[in-house]
Coordinates of N, CA, C and O in Angstrom, one line a residue:
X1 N 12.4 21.9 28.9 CA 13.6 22.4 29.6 C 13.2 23.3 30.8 O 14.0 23.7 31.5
X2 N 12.1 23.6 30.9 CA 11.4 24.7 31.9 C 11.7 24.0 33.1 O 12.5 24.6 33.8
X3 N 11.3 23.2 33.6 CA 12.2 22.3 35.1 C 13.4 22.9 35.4 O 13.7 24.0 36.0
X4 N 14.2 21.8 34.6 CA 15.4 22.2 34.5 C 16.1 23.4 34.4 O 17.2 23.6 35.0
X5 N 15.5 24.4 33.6 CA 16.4 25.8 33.8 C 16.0 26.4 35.3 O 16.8 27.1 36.0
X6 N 14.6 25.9 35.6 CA 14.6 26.8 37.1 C 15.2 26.3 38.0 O 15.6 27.1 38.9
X7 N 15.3 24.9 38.1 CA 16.5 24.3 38.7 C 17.9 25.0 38.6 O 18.6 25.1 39.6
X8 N 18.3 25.4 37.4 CA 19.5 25.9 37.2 C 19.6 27.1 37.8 O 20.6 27.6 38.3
X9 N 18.3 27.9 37.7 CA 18.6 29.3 37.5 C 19.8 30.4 38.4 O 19.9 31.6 38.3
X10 N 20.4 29.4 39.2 CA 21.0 30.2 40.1 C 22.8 29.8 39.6 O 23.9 30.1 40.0
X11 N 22.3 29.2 38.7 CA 24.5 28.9 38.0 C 24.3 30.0 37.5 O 23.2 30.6 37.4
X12 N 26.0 30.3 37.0 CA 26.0 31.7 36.5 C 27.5 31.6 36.1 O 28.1 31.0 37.0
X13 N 28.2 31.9 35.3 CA 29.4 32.1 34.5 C 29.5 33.6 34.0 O 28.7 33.9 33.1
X14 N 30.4 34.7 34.6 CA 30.4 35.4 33.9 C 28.8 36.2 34.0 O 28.2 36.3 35.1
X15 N 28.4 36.7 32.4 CA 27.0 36.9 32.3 C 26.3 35.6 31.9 O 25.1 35.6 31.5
X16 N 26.7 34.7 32.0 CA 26.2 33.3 31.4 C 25.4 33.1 32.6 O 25.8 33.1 33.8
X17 N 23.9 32.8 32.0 CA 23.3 31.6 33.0 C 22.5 30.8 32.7 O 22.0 29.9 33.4
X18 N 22.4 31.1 30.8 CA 21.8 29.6 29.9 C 22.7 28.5 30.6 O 23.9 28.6 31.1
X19 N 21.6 27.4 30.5 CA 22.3 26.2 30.8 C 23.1 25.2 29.7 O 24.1 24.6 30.0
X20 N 22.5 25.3 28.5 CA 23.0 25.1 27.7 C 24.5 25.5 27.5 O 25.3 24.7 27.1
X21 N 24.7 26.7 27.7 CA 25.7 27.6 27.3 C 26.5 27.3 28.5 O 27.7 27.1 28.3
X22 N 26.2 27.4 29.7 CA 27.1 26.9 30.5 C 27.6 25.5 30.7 O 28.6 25.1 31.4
X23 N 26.9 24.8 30.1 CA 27.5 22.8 29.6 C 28.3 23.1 28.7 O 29.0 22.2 28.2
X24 N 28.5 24.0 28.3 CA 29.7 24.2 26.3 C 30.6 24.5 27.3 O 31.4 23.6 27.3
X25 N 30.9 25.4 28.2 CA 31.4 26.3 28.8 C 31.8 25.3 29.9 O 33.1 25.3 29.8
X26 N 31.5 24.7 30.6 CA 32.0 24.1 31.3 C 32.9 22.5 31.2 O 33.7 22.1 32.0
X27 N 32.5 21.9 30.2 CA 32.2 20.8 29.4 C 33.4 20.9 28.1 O 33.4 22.0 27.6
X28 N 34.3 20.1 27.6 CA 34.5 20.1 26.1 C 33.5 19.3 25.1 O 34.1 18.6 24.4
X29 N 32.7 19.3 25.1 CA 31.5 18.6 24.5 C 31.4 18.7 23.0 O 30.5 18.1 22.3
X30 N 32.4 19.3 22.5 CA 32.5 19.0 21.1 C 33.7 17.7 21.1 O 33.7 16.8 20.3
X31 N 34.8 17.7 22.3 CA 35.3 16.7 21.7 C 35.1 15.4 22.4 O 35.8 14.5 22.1
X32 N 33.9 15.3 23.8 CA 32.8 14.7 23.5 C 32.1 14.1 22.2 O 32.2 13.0 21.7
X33 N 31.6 15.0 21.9 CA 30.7 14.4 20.7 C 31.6 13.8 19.3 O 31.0 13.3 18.4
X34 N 32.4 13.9 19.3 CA 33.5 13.6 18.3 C 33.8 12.2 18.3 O 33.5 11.4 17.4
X35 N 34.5 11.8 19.7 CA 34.6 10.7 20.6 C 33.3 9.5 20.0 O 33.6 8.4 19.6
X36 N 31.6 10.2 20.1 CA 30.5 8.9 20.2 C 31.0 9.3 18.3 O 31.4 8.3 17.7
X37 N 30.9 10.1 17.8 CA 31.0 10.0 16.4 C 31.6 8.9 15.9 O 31.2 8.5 14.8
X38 N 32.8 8.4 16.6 CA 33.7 7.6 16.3 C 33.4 6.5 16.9 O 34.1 5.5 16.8
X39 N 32.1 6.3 18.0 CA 32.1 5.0 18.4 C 30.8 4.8 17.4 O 30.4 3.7 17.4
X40 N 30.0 5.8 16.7 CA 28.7 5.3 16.4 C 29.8 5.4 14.6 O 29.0 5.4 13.7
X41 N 31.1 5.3 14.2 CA 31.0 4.6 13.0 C 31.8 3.1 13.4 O 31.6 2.2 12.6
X42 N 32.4 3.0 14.2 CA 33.3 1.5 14.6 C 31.6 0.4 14.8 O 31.5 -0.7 14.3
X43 N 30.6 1.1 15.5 CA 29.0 0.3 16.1 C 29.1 -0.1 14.7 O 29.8 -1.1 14.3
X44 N 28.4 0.7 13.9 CA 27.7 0.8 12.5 C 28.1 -0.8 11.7 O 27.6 -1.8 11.1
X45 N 29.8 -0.3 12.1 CA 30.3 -1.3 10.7 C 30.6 -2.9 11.3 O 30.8 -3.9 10.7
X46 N 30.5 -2.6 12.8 CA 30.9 -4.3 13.2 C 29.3 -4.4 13.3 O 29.3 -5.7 13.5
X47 N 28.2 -4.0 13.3 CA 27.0 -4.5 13.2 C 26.5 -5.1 12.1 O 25.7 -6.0 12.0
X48 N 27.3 -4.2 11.2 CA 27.3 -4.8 9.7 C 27.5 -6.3 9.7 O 26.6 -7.1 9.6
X49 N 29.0 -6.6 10.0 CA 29.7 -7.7 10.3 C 28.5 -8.9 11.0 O 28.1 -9.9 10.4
X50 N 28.2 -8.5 12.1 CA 27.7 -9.2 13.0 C 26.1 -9.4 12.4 O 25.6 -10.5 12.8
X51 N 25.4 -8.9 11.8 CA 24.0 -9.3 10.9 C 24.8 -10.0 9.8 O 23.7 -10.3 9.1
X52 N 25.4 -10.4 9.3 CA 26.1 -10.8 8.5 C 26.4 -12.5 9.0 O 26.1 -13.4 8.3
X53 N 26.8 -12.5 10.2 CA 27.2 -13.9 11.2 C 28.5 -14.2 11.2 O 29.1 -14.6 10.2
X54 N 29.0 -14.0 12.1 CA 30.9 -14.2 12.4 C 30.8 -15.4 13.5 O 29.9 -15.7 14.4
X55 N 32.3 -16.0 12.9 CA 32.6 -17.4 14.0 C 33.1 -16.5 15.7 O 33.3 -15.3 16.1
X56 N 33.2 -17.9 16.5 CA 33.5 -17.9 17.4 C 34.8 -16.2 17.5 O 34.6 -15.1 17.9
X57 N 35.9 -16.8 16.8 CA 36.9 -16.0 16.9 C 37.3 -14.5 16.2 O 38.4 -13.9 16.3
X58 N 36.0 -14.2 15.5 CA 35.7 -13.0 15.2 C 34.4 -12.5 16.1 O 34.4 -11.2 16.1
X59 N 33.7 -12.9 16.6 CA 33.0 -12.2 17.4 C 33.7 -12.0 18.9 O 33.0 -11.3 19.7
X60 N 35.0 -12.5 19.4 CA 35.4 -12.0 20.5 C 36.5 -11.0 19.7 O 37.3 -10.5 20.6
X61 N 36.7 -10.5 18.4 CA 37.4 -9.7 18.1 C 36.2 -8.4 17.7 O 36.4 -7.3 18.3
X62 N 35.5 -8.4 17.2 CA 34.5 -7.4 17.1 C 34.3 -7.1 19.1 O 34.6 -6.0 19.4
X63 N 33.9 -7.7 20.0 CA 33.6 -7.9 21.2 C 34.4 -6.4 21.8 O 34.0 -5.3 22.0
X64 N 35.9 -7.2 21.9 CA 36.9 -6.0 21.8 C 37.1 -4.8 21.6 O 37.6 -3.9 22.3
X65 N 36.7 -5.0 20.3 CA 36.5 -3.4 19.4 C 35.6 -2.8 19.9 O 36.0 -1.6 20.0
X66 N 34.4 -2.8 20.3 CA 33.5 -2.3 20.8 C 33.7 -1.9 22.4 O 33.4 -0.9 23.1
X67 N 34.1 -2.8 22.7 CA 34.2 -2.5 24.4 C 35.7 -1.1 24.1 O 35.8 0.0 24.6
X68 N 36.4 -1.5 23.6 CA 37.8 -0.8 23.4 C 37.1 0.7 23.2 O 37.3 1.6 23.9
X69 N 35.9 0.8 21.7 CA 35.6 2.1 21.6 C 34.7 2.5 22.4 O 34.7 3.8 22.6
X70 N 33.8 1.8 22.9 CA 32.9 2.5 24.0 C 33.3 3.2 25.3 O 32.8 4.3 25.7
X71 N 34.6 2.5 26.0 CA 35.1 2.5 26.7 C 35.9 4.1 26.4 O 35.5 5.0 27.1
X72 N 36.7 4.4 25.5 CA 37.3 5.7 25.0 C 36.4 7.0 24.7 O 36.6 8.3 24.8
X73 N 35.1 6.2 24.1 CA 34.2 7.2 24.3 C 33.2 8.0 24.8 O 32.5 9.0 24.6
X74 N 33.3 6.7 26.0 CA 32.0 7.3 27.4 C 32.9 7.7 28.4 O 32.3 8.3 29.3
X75 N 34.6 7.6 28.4 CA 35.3 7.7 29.6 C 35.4 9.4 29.8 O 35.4 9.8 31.0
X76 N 35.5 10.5 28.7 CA 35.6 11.6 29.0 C 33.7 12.4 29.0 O 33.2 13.5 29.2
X77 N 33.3 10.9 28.6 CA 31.4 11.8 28.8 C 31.0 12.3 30.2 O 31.1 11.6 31.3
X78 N 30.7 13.5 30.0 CA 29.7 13.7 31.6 C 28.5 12.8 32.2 O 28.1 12.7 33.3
X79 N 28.0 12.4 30.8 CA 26.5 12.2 31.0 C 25.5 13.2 31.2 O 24.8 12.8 32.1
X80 N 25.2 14.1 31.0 CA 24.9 15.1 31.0 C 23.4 15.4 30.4 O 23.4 15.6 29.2
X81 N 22.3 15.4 31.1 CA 20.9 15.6 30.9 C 20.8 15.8 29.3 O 21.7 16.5 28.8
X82 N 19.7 15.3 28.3 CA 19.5 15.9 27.3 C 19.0 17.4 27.4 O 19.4 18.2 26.6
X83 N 18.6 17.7 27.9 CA 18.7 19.0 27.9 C 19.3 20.4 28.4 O 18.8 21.5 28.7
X84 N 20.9 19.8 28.3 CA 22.0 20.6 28.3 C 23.0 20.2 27.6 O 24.2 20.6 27.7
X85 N 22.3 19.1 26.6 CA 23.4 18.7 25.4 C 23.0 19.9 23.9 O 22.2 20.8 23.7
X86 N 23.9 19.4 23.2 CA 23.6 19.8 21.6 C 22.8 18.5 21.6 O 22.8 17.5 22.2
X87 N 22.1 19.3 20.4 CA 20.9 18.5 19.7 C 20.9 18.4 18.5 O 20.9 19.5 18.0
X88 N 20.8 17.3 17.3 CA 21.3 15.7 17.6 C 22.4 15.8 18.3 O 23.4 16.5 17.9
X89 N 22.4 15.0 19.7 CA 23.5 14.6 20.5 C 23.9 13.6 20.1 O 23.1 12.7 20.3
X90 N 25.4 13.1 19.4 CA 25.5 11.7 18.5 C 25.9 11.0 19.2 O 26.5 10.1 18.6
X91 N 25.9 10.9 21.1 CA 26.2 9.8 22.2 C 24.8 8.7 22.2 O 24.8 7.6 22.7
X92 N 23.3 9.5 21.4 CA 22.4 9.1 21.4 C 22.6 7.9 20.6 O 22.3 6.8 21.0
X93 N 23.1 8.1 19.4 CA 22.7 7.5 18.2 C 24.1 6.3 18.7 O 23.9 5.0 18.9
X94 N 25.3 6.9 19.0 CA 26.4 5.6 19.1 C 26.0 4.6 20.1 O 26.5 3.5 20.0
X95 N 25.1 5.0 21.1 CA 25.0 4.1 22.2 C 23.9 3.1 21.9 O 23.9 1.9 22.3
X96 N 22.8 3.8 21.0 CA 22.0 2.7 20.1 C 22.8 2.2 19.6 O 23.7 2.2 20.5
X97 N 23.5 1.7 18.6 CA 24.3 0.9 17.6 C 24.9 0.4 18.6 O 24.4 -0.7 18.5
X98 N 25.4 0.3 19.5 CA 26.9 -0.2 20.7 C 25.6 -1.2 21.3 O 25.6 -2.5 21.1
X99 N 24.6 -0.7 22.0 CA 23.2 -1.4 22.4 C 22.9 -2.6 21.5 O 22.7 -3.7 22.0
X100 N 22.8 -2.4 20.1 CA 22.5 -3.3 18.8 C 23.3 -4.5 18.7 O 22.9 -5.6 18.4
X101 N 24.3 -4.2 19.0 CA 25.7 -5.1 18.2 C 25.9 -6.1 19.8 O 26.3 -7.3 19.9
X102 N 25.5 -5.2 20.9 CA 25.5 -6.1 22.4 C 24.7 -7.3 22.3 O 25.0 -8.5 22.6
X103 N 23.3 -6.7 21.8 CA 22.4 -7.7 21.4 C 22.3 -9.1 20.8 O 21.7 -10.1 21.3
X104 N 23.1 -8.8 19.3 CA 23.4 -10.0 18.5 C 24.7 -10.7 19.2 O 24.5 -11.9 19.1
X105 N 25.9 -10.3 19.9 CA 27.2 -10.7 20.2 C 26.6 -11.7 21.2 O 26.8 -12.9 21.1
X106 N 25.6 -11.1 22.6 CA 25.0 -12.4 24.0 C 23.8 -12.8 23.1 O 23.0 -13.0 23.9
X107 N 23.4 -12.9 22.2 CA 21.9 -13.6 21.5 C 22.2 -14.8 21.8 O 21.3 -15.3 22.5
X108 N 22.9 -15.4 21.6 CA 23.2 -16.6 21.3 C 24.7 -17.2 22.0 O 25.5 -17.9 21.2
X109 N 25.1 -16.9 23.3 CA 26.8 -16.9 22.7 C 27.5 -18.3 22.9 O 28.7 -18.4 23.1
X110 N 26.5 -19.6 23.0 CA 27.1 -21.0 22.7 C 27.5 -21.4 24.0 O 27.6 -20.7 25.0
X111 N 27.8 -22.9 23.9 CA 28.5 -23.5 25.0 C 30.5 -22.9 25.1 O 31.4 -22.9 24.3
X112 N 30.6 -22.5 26.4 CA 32.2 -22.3 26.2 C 32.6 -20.5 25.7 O 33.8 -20.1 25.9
X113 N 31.7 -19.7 25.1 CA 31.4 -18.4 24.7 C 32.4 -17.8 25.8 O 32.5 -18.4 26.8
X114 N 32.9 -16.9 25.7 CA 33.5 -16.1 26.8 C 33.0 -14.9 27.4 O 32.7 -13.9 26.6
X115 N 32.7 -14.8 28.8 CA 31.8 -14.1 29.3 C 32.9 -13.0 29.9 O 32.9 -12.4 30.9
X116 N 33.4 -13.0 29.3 CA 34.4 -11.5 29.8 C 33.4 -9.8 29.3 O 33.6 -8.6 29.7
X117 N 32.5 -10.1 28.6 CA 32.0 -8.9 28.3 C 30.3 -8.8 28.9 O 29.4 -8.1 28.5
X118 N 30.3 -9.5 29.8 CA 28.7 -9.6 30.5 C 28.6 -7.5 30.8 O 27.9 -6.6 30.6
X119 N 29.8 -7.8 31.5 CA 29.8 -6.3 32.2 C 29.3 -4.7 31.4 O 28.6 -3.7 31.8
X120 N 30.4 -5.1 30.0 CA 30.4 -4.0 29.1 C 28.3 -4.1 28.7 O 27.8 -2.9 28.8
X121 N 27.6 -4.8 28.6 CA 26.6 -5.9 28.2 C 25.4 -4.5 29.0 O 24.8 -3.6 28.5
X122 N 25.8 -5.1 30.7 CA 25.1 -4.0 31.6 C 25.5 -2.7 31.7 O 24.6 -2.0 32.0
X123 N 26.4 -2.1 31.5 CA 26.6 -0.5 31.3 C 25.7 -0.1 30.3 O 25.0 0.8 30.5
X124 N 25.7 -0.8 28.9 CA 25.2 -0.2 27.7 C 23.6 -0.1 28.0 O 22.9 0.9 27.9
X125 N 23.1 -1.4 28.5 CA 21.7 -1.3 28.9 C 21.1 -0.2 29.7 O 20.0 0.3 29.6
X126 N 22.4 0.3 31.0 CA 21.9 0.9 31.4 C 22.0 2.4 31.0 O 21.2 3.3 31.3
X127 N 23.0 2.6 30.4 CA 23.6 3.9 29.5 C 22.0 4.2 28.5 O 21.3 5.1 28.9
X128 N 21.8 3.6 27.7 CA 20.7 3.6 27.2 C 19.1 3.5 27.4 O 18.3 3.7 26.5
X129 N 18.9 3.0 28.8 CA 17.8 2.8 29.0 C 17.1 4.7 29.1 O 15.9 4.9 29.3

């Protein structure tokens, strides 16, 4: 974090000029992290589902669900450097699982498959890279 804070060193809140402390402070990042909490248990269990093998018309319903919770829970994220998050940051862990479940859903997605989620597909990739 030594870059980074000297980069920062000229923010300032108050007596505040951790950077850390000024992301809490500037940021609601608890209910941030609440948000991926709830997208890394919706990931978890339709991954479940999806290692398991679902037809056509459950995998555009899992599809859904995932875009629906990803969508809710990256829309209030900053994106914000790992090193001005809390640590475990659980945007980490939900965007793997959301990444996972992207994986198995385009692996394979057939003749006629509906490509309405190509999009959601490239965010996550690049969210995670």
């Amino acid at each position: 974090m030594g870059s980074q804070s000297s980069q920062m060193s000229g923010l300032r809140t108050g007596e505040t000029d951790d950077p850390r402390a000024l992301a809490r402070r500037w940021w609601p990042l608890d209910q941030v992290a609440e948000g991926h909490q709830r997208l890394a248990e919706v990931a978890a269990d339709r991954l479940a589902r999806l290692e398991k093998g679902l037809s056509g018309p459950e995998l555009l319903t899992v599809a859904l669900e995932l875009a629906a919770s990803f969508t809710e829970a990256m829309g209030p994220d900053p994106l914000l450097p790992p090193e001005l998050l809390p640590q475990p940051w659980p945007g980490t862990a939900a965007r793997e699982l959301v990444a996972r479940c992207w994986a198995l859903l385009l692996a394979d997605p057939g003749p006629g498959a509906p490509r309405l989620f190509d999009a959601y597909a490239k965010v996550v990739a690049a969210v995670t890279a």
